[in-house]
Coordinates of C-alpha atoms and ligand atoms in Angstrom, one line a residue:
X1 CA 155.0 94.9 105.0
X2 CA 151.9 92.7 104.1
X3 CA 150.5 89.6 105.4
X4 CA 151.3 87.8 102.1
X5 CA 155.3 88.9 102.3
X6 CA 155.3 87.0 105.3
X7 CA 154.5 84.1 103.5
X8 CA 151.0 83.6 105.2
X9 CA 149.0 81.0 103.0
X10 CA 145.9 81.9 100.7
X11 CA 142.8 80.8 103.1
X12 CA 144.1 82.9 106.3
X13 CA 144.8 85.8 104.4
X14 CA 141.2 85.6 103.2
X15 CA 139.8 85.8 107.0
X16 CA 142.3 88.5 107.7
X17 CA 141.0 90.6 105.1
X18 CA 137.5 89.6 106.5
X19 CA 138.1 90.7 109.8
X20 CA 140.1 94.2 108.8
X21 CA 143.5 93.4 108.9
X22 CA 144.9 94.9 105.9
X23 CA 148.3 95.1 107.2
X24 CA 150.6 93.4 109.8
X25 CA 150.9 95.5 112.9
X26 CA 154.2 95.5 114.8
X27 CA 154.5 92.6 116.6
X28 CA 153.2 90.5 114.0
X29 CA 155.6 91.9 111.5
X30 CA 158.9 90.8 114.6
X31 CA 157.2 87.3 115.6
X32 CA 155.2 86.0 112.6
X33 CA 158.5 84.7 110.8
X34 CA 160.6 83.3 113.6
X35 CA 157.3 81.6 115.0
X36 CA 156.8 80.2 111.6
X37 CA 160.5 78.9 111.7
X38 CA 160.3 77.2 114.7
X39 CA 162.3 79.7 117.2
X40 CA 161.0 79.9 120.5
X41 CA 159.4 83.5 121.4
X42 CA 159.7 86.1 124.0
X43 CA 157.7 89.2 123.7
X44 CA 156.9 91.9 125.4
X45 CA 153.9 93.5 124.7
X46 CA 150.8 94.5 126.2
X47 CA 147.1 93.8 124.6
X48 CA 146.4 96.3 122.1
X49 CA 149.6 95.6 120.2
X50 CA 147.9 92.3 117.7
X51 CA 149.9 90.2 119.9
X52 CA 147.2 87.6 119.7
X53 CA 147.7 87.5 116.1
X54 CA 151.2 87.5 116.3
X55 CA 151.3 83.9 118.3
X56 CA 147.9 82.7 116.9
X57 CA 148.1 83.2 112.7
X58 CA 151.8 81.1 112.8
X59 CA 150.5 78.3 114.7
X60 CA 147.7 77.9 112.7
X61 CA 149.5 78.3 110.1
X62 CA 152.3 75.5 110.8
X63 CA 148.8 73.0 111.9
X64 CA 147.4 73.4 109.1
X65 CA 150.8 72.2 107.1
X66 CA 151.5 69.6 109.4
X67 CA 148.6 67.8 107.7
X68 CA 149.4 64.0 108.7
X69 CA 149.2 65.1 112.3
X70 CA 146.3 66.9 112.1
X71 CA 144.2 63.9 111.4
X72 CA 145.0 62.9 115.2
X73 CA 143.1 63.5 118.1
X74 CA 145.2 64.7 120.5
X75 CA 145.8 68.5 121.6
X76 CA 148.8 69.8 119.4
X77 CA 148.7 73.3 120.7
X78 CA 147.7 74.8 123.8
X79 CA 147.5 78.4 125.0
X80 CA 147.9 79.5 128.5
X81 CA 146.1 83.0 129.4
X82 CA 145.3 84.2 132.9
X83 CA 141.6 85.4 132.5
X84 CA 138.5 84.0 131.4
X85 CA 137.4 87.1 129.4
X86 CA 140.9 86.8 127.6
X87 CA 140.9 83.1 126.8
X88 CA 137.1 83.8 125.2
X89 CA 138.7 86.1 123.3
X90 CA 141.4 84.4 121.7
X91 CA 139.3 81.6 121.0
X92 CA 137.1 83.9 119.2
X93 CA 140.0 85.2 117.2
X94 CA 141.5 81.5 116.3
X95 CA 137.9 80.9 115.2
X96 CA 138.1 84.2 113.0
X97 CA 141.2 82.8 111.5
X98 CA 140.1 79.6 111.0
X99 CA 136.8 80.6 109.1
X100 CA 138.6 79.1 105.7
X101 CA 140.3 76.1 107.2
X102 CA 139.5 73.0 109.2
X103 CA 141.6 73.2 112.6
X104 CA 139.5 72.6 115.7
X105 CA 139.8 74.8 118.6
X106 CA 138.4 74.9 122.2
X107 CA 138.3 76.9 125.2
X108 CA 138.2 76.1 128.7
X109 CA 138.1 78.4 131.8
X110 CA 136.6 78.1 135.7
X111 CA 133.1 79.8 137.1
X112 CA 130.8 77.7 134.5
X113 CA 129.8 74.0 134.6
X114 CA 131.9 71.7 132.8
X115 CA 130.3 69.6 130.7
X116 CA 129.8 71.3 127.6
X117 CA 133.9 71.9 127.9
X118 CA 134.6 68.0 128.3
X119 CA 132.5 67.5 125.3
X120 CA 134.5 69.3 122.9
X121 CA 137.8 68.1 124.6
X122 CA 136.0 64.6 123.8
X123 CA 135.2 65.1 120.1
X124 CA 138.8 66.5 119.4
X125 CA 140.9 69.7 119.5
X126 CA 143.4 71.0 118.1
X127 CA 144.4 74.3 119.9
X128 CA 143.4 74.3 122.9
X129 CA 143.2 77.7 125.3
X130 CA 143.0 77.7 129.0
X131 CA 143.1 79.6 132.3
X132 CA 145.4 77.7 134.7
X133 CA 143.0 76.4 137.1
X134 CA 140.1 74.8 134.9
X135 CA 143.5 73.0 133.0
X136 CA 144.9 71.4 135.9
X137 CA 141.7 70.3 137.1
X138 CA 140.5 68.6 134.1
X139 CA 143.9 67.2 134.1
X140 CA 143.2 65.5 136.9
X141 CA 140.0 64.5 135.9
X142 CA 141.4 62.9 133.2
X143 CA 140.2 64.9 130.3
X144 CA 143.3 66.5 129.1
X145 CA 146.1 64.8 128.0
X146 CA 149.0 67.1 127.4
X147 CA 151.9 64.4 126.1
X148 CA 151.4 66.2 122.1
X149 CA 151.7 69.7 122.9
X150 CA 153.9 70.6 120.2
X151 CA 153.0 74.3 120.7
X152 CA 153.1 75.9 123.9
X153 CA 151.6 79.9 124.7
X154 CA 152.2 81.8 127.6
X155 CA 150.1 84.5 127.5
X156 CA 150.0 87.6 129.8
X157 CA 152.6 86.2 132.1
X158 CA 153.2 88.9 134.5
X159 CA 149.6 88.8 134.8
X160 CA 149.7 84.9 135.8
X161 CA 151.8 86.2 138.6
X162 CA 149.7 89.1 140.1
X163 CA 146.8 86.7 139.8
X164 CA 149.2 83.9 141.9
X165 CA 148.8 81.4 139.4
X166 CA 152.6 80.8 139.2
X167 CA 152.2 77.8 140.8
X168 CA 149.6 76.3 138.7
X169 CA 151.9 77.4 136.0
X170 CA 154.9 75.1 137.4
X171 CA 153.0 72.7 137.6
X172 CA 151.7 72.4 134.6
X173 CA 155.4 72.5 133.0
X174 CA 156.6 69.2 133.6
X175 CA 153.1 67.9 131.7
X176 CA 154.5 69.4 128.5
X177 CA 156.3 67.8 125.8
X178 CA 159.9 68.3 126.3
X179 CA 160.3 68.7 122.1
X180 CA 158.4 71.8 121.7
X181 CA 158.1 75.4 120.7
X182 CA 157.2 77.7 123.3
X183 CA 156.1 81.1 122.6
X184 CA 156.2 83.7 126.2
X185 CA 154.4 87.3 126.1
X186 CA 154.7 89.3 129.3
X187 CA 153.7 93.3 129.3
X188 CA 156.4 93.7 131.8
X189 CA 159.2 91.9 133.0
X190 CA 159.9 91.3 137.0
X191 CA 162.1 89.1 138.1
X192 CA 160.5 86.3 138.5
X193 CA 158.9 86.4 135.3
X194 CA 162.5 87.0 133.6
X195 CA 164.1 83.6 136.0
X196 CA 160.6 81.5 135.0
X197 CA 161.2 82.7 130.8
X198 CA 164.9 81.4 131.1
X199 CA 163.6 78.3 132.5
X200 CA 161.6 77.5 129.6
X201 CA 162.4 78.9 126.5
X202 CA 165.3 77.7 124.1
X203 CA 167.6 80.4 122.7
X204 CA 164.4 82.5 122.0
X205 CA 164.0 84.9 120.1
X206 CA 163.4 88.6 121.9
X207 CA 160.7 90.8 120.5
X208 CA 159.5 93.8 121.7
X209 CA 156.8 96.7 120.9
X210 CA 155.5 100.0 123.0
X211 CA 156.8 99.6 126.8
X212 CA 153.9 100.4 129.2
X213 CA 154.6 103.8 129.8
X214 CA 153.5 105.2 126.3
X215 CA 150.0 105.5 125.3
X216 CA 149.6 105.3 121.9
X217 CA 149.1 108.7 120.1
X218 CA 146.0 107.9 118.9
X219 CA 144.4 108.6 122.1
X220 CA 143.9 111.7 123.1
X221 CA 143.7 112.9 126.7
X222 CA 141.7 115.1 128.7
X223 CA 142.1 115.5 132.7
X224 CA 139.1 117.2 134.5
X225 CA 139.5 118.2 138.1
X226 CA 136.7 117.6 139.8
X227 CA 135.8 117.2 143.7
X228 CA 134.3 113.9 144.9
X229 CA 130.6 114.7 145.3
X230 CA 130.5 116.3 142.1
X231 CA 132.4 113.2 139.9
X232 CA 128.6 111.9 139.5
X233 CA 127.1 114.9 137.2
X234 CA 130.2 115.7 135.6
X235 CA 129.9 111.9 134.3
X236 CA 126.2 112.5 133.2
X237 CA 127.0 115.6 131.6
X238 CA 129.9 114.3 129.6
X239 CA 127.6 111.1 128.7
X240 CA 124.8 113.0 127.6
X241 CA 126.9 115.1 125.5
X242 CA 128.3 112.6 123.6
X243 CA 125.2 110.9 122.8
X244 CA 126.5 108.5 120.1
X245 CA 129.2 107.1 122.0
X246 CA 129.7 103.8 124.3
X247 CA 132.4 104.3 127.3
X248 CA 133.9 101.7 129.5
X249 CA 134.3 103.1 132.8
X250 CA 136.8 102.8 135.2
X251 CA 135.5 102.5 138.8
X252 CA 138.5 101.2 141.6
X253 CA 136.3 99.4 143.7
X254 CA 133.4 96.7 142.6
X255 CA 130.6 98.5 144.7
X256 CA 131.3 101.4 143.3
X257 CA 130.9 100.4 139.7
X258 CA 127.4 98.9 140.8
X259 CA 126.6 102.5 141.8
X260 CA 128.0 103.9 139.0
X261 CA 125.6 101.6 136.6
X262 CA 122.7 102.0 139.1
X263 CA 123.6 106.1 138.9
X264 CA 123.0 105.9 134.8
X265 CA 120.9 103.4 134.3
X266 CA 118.6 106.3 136.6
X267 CA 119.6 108.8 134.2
X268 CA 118.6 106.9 131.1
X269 CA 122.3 105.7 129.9
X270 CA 122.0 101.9 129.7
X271 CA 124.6 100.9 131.9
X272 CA 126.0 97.3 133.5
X273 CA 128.8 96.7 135.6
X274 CA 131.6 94.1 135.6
X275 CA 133.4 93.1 138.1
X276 CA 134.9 90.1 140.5
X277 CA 132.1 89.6 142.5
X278 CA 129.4 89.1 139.6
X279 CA 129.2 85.5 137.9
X280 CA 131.0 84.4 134.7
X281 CA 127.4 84.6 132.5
X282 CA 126.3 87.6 134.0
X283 CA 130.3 89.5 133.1
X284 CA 129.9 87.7 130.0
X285 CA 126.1 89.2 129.2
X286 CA 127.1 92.7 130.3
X287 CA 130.2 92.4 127.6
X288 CA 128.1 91.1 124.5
X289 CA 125.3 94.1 125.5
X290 CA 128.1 96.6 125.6
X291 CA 129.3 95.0 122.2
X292 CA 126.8 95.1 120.5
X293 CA 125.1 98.5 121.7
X294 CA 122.5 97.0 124.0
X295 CA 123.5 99.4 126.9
X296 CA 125.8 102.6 126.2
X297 CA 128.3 102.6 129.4
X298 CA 130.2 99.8 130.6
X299 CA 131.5 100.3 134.1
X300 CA 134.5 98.1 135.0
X301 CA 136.8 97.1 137.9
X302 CA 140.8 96.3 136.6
X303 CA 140.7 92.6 137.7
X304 CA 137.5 92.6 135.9
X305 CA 138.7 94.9 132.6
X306 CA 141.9 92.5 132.2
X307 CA 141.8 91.5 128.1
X308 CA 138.3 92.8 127.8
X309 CA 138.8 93.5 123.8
X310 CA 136.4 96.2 122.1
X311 CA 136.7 96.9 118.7
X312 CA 136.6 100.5 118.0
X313 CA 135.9 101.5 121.5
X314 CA 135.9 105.3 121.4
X315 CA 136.2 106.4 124.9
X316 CA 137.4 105.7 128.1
X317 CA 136.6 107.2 131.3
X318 CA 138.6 107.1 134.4
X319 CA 136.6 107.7 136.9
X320 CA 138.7 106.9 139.8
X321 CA 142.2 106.8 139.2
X322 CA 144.1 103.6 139.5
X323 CA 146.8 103.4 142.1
X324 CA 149.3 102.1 140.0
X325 CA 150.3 104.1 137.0
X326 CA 151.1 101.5 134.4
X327 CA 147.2 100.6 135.2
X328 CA 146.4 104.0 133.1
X329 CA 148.2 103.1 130.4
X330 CA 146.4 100.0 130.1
X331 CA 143.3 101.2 130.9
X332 CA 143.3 104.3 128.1
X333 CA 144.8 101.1 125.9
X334 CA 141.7 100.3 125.4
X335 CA 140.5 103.0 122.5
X336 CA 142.5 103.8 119.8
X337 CA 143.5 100.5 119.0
X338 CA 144.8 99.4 115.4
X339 CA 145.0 102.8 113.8
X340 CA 141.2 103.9 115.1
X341 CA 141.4 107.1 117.1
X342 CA 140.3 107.5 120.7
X343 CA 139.4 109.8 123.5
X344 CA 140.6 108.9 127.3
X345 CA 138.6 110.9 129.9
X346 CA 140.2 111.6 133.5
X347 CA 138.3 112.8 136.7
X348 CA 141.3 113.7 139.3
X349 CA 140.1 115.0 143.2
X350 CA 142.4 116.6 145.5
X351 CA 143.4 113.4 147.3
X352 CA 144.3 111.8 143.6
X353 CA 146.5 114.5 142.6
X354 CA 149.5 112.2 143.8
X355 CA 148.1 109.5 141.8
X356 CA 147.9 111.8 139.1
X357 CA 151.8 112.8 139.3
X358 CA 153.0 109.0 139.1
X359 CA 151.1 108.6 135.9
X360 CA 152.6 111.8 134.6
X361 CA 155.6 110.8 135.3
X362 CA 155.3 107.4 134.1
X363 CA 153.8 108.6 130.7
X364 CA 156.5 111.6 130.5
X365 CA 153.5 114.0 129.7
X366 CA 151.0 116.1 131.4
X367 CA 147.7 115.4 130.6
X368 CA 145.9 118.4 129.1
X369 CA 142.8 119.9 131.1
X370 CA 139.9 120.3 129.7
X371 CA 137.9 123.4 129.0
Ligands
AMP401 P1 145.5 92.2 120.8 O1 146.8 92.9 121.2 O2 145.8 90.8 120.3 O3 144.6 92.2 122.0 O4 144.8 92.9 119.6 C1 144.3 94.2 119.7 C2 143.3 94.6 118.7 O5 143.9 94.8 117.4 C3 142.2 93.5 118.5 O6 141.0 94.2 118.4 C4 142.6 92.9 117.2 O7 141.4 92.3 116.5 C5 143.2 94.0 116.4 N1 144.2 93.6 115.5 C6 145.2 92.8 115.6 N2 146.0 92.7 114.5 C7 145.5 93.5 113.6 C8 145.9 93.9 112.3 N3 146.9 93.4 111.7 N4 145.1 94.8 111.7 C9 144.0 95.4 112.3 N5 143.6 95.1 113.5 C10 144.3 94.2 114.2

């Protein structure tokens, strides 16, 4: 299946091809048609899968045809995502696949001044993207009118719910349109994420790739038993032996990935950490750095690591194991994305061996040790 065959028009095939998508990947290949045809969406998938793509090419798509409307000022789409790494992202991507046509897009998330937000919002936008709490408050500021959302994202929703923004979410609802098409990705799907789907999508349309308990076999992964003290220079040795690559590192707590970055910084591998208690610029600094090779080692809490998109991030290393097993799976998510191939590192104590076991079980595999 190609881009073209599902009917995607000359100018955003172009800035596909620009950015590496040859081909269609699952998700895109299920949703792309139905969102193009109107049908409301529920998806389950977890980042990694294209699912940005899969929401974001149709709805530009369907703007761009929908050219009387266009000319007005008014938000016609809006996007929903739980992070403010996540919503940069996506507006990075709907500026990728924009690059040939003329649809204006905007982001707006919490932890950084305003102003230069309001001013786009003033000058026009077309799709919109938004954590929860910068929305509503620039709703009541006055700055966002919702009344011609015609297209309506939900991004990450199970997320939304760990982070307790379920309320903000109901409260937006009522804002919206009543006449619209609403598109609902979730990784998993509790309860109350299942009741809050029913409540707002219409005869939707289910689609679903890769449940969270299988990594991708592009990644392969290596399990290295290791007592506490000794995590630090098995870390240094594995970094300096694999001198040409970058690796985000998974630390469980947010002081410990500050002496994880001070640790290799000391032993000359350019390190920063990210996490909750660091400010939006300085997450955001540490990310382009990492991007663009400035430091080698990325060291990153969850909360801080939800949505962070790399392209052709080679290795992951979990440094601490997570206590919830599905958290692995995202974690190791992270490399061999979109056909690239990847290597997923894992340091397991004594007292982790338990953690160890749920992820095993989880994953139906045992990781293989390495020699
Ligand atoms: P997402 O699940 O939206 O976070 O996307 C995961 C990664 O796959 C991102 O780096 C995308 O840029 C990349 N990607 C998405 N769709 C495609 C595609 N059709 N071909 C190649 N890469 C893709």
């Amino acid at each position: 299946m190609t881009f073209k065959e599902l009917n995607i028009i000359e100018p955003i095939l172009k800035a596909l091809h620009e950015k590496g998508y040859v081909n269609p990947t699952l998700i895109q290949e299920q949703a792309i048609p139905f969102v193009l045809n109107n049908k409301d969406i529920l998806g389950l998938a977890q980042t990694g899968t294209g699912k940005t793509a899969a929401f974001a090419i149709p709805i530009i798509q369907r703007l761009y045809q929908d050219n009387e409307k266009k000319k007005k000022k008014e938000i016609k789409a809006l996007i929903l995502t739980p992070t403010r790494e996540l919503s940069i992202q996506i507006d990075d991507c709907i500026k990728d696949y924009t690059k040939y046509i003329e649809i204006r897009h905007s982001v707006i998330y919490g932890g950084v001044n305003q102003n230069s937000q309001v001013n786009a919002l003033k000058s026009g936008v077309d799709i919109l993207t938004a954590t929860p709490g910068r929305l509503l408050d620039l709703m009541n500021q006055g700055f966002v009118n919702l009344n011609s959302i015609r297209y309506f994202v939900l991004d990450e929703a199970d997320r939304m719910l760990d982070m307790g923004f379920i309320h903000d979410i109901k409260r937006l609802l009522p804002k919206l349109p009543k006449e619209k098409q609403t598109l609902f990705f979730s990784a998993t799907m509790p309860r109350t994420i299942a009741t809050l789907s029913q409540t707002i999508l219409k005869n939707p349309v289910k689609v679903e790739v890769a449940p969270t308990s299988s990594v991708v076999d592009t990644v392969q992964q290596y399990l290295y038993f290791v007592e506490k003290p000794d995590k630090k220079d098995l870390l240094i040795n594995l970094l300096n032996n694999k001198k040409q690559q970058s690796a985000l590192i998974f630390s469980r707590t947010k002081h410990g990935a500050d002496k994880i970055a001070r640790l290799l910084c000391k032993a000359g591998i350019g390190s920063e950490a990210i996490h909750g208690n660091k400010s939006q610029s300085a997450r955001q600094r540490a990310l382009t750095n990492f991007r663009t090779n400035k430091t080698r080692a990325l060291i990153a809490t969850d909360i801080a690591a939800r949505g962070i998109d790399i392209d052709k991030l080679e290795l992951v290393i979990n440094y601490d194991l997570p206590d919830i097993a599905e958290t692995y799976v995202h974690r190791i998510g992270r490399t061999g994305r979109a056909g690239h191939t990847g290597i997923a590192l894992t340091f397991c104590t004594q007292e982790e061996k338990i953690l160890l076991n749920d992820i095993q079980k989880l994953t139906g595999k045992n990781l293989r040790i390495a020699k």
